[in-house]
């Protein structure tokens, strides 16, 4: 039966300063919060794209009013091809989100006094970083100071977005095992490249979190889903340059801004089942079904 999720709006508390300071070897006073004007933040607890913005907001302790703006409407089950019982899950989107961003995508950030809007997850991460620094944030910047390193961070953020994050949905949404395995092999190959580029560094651009780390992290946290729904052949290996990747992930998950942004694993497994059983009718799932990459969704998906 159809259902919708009630909108939840609340002011989000940021991770304790002591934990943030310990993560970067500083004192709590070093990260004393500046006066940063709050933002309205349209998000969804299950969305890895939105988690990118959440990590940036938590990293810089930017105050924000959170609205859980996506839910699901489930159609009644029908008997489909070969007698299989089928249902479809369609996104429900809050009216406030649609007013701010007619595409209805999260993350969406809104400055309520001016009506100015920021959308697209990687753009949102850079915006939050600049916004926080402009208002006096003392947390480490998510962008390197050197312009060449900033360019490198953006190039690799785009690469992991298309080569590591998007294939996650192909593994879940493609109908045949050969298609799923091909997508997974591409995903693992991109993680090997990431590990090789990372080498012995703590984070992608050095000693603190960067745009590239934030781009990959929400999916790196979720890759356990693939083995759960597709079997042991879909576990991320632990060999060669992938050892750098696994050590990187362990370090990232120790950061307070990352820890507080991750959904409960069992709850998320239940959510993502819609994709693994081909009942999700989101823009991302629809794009994969028509043969595009997940990040290549369009207005008609």
XYZ file of C-alpha atoms in Angstrom:
301
model
C 0.000 0.000 0.000
C 1.151 3.498 -0.745
C 2.691 5.450 2.063
C 4.676 8.618 2.529
C 7.267 9.632 5.064
C 6.565 12.604 7.267
C 9.008 15.468 6.895
C 11.465 15.794 9.733
C 13.114 19.126 10.428
C 15.546 19.687 13.266
C 18.614 21.679 14.175
C 21.571 19.328 13.980
C 24.181 19.253 16.704
C 27.746 18.966 15.504
C 30.228 16.343 16.789
C 31.837 17.254 20.137
C 34.843 19.542 19.725
C 37.016 17.258 21.842
C 36.492 14.350 19.443
C 37.147 16.514 16.392
C 40.291 17.927 17.981
C 41.628 14.491 18.944
C 41.095 13.235 15.397
C 43.489 15.873 14.074
C 45.876 16.087 17.031
C 44.733 19.567 18.141
C 43.177 21.117 21.237
C 39.467 21.774 21.516
C 40.192 25.510 21.572
C 41.781 25.189 18.130
C 38.389 24.145 16.756
C 36.277 26.583 18.803
C 33.177 27.176 16.685
C 32.986 30.508 14.864
C 29.710 32.279 14.254
C 28.507 30.587 11.078
C 25.015 31.429 9.805
C 22.832 28.291 9.665
C 21.702 26.725 6.416
C 18.568 24.767 5.566
C 19.676 21.277 4.531
C 17.448 18.950 2.535
C 18.779 15.439 2.863
C 17.858 11.749 3.111
C 19.411 9.412 5.663
C 19.883 6.631 3.115
C 21.412 8.690 0.289
C 25.197 8.452 -0.173
C 25.182 11.590 -2.334
C 23.651 13.513 0.553
C 26.119 11.948 2.974
C 28.893 13.792 1.166
C 27.355 17.116 2.175
C 26.643 15.828 5.692
C 30.314 14.968 6.201
C 31.353 18.455 5.058
C 28.799 20.139 7.344
C 29.899 18.038 10.324
C 33.593 18.475 9.538
C 33.266 22.272 9.714
C 30.599 22.314 12.459
C 28.264 24.330 10.238
C 24.889 24.744 11.963
C 22.001 23.631 9.813
C 18.313 22.833 9.948
C 17.910 19.316 8.594
C 14.852 18.231 6.680
C 14.537 14.559 5.771
C 13.074 15.316 2.372
C 12.903 11.957 0.561
C 10.789 8.915 1.284
C 9.156 6.101 -0.649
C 5.701 5.365 -1.987
C 5.210 1.629 -2.497
C 2.738 0.383 -5.098
C 0.671 -2.719 -4.487
C 2.317 -5.966 -5.499
C 1.406 -7.422 -8.876
C 2.254 -10.675 -10.620
C 4.788 -9.895 -13.325
C 6.862 -11.859 -15.797
C 7.287 -15.574 -15.110
C 4.824 -15.355 -12.240
C 7.162 -13.285 -10.041
C 5.494 -11.052 -7.486
C 6.561 -7.460 -8.140
C 6.134 -4.107 -6.504
C 7.579 -0.702 -7.321
C 8.980 1.905 -4.952
C 8.768 5.520 -6.075
C 10.443 8.465 -4.381
C 8.252 10.811 -2.383
C 9.757 14.314 -2.184
C 8.841 17.002 0.308
C 7.104 20.146 -0.993
C 9.779 22.333 0.576
C 12.522 20.445 -1.285
C 10.667 20.765 -4.584
C 10.202 24.498 -3.984
C 13.934 24.939 -3.418
C 15.079 22.469 -6.095
C 12.387 21.443 -8.628
C 14.471 18.393 -9.600
C 13.888 17.125 -6.056
C 17.423 15.857 -5.581
C 19.453 15.753 -2.377
C 21.648 17.201 -1.104
C 20.147 20.661 -1.502
C 21.343 23.570 0.639
C 19.266 26.720 1.070
C 20.054 30.116 2.552
C 16.567 30.906 3.750
C 17.014 34.673 4.002
C 17.998 35.059 0.355
C 16.526 31.952 -1.262
C 19.941 31.078 -2.697
C 20.318 27.351 -3.381
C 23.281 24.994 -3.804
C 22.778 21.532 -5.296
C 24.861 18.644 -6.697
C 26.813 16.766 -4.055
C 30.429 17.517 -5.011
C 29.571 21.178 -5.583
C 27.883 21.203 -2.173
C 31.033 19.842 -0.488
C 33.177 22.623 -1.982
C 30.531 25.214 -1.141
C 30.301 24.132 2.515
C 34.088 24.213 2.755
C 34.300 27.770 1.367
C 31.256 28.964 3.316
C 32.654 27.691 6.596
C 36.141 29.095 6.023
C 34.657 32.457 4.980
C 32.884 32.562 8.351
C 35.965 31.604 10.339
C 36.021 27.800 10.563
C 39.296 26.535 11.978
C 38.809 22.928 10.896
C 41.228 21.760 8.183
C 40.140 22.800 4.709
C 38.707 20.063 2.499
C 40.618 21.586 -0.422
C 44.441 21.778 -0.639
C 46.067 25.222 -0.638
C 48.179 24.472 -3.702
C 46.207 25.083 -6.956
C 47.728 22.033 -8.652
C 46.700 19.836 -5.731
C 43.213 21.346 -5.802
C 42.974 20.441 -9.477
C 44.179 16.927 -8.712
C 41.587 16.560 -5.937
C 38.769 17.601 -8.295
C 39.923 15.277 -11.073
C 40.070 12.300 -8.715
C 36.752 13.187 -7.092
C 35.141 13.086 -10.534
C 36.932 9.824 -11.335
C 35.832 7.952 -8.217
C 32.325 9.330 -8.698
C 32.031 7.781 -12.158
C 34.283 4.713 -11.801
C 33.733 3.564 -8.205
C 30.452 5.064 -6.992
C 28.216 4.645 -10.052
C 29.115 0.935 -10.607
C 27.712 0.198 -7.136
C 24.244 0.741 -8.579
C 25.013 -1.295 -11.683
C 25.945 -4.297 -9.525
C 22.630 -3.941 -7.710
C 20.330 -3.020 -10.610
C 21.657 -4.935 -13.620
C 19.507 -8.039 -14.227
C 22.140 -10.649 -15.182
C 25.138 -11.992 -13.278
C 27.604 -11.301 -16.152
C 26.514 -7.657 -16.148
C 26.821 -7.479 -12.375
C 30.297 -9.060 -12.429
C 31.479 -6.728 -15.190
C 30.348 -3.709 -13.174
C 32.033 -5.075 -10.048
C 35.319 -5.713 -11.847
C 35.335 -2.110 -13.025
C 34.590 -0.914 -9.511
C 37.435 -2.954 -7.991
C 39.799 -1.754 -10.713
C 39.026 1.858 -9.851
C 39.617 1.179 -6.149
C 43.010 -0.344 -7.002
C 43.879 2.852 -8.892
C 42.711 4.913 -5.936
C 44.872 2.832 -3.581
C 47.902 3.170 -5.842
C 47.476 6.953 -6.006
C 46.876 7.110 -2.250
C 50.016 5.155 -1.381
C 51.107 5.616 2.222
C 49.293 8.917 2.815
C 46.729 9.077 5.619
C 44.146 10.746 3.392
C 44.071 11.417 -0.324
C 45.630 14.884 -0.154
C 47.770 14.448 2.940
C 47.074 14.543 6.672
C 43.432 15.618 6.693
C 40.185 14.843 4.906
C 39.737 16.213 1.379
C 37.106 16.514 -1.354
C 38.318 13.264 -2.930
C 37.993 11.338 0.329
C 34.486 12.704 0.869
C 33.515 11.816 -2.707
C 34.273 8.113 -2.199
C 33.547 7.576 1.493
C 29.743 7.090 1.449
C 30.066 4.263 -1.083
C 33.167 2.756 0.508
C 31.117 2.424 3.699
C 28.279 0.766 1.723
C 30.206 -1.802 -0.331
C 29.316 -4.480 2.257
C 25.878 -4.407 0.601
C 27.221 -6.002 -2.588
C 28.450 -9.156 -0.882
C 25.217 -9.372 1.123
C 22.912 -9.283 -1.912
C 25.140 -10.667 -4.679
C 27.348 -13.202 -2.879
C 30.975 -13.731 -1.876
C 32.280 -13.017 -5.390
C 31.346 -9.388 -4.731
C 33.487 -8.786 -1.633
C 36.185 -6.120 -2.074
C 39.523 -8.028 -2.104
C 42.291 -7.286 0.390
C 45.473 -7.492 -1.657
C 47.986 -5.309 -3.452
C 47.080 -1.634 -3.698
C 43.677 -2.413 -2.204
C 45.418 -2.723 1.163
C 46.048 1.044 0.982
C 42.350 1.527 0.253
C 41.220 -0.578 3.227
C 43.612 1.212 5.627
C 42.363 4.554 4.312
C 38.744 3.527 4.941
C 39.523 2.420 8.492
C 41.170 5.788 9.218
C 38.281 7.731 7.709
C 35.683 5.833 9.730
C 37.466 6.898 12.921
C 36.749 10.588 12.212
C 33.796 12.004 14.183
C 32.352 13.803 11.151
C 32.307 10.536 9.232
C 31.110 8.305 12.094
C 28.110 10.517 12.796
C 27.065 10.560 9.134
C 26.912 6.788 8.519
C 23.520 5.039 8.564
C 22.876 1.921 10.603
C 23.980 -1.042 8.486
C 20.947 -3.262 9.050
C 18.525 -0.408 8.457
C 20.359 0.495 5.260
C 20.314 -3.118 4.032
C 16.534 -3.095 4.269
C 16.380 0.185 2.366
C 18.724 -0.833 -0.466
C 16.844 -4.100 -0.986
C 14.583 -2.053 -3.299
C 17.526 -1.728 -5.684
C 18.744 -5.294 -5.331
C 15.260 -6.629 -6.165
C 14.717 -4.178 -9.024
C 11.718 -2.451 -7.453
C 13.294 0.986 -6.872
C 12.063 3.642 -9.291
C 14.471 6.441 -8.435
C 16.301 8.580 -10.981
C 19.534 6.672 -10.321
C 17.939 3.230 -10.672
C 16.018 4.291 -13.782
C 19.209 5.605 -15.395
C 21.005 2.286 -14.809
C 18.076 0.319 -16.221
C 18.143 2.302 -19.474
C 21.886 1.615 -19.865
C 23.397 4.829 -18.490
C 25.705 5.278 -15.511
C 24.071 6.183 -12.213
C 25.526 9.708 -12.276
C 24.155 10.249 -15.777
C 20.501 10.413 -14.729
C 18.310 12.871 -16.614
C 15.094 14.807 -16.163
C 13.022 11.957 -17.593
C 14.461 9.218 -15.358
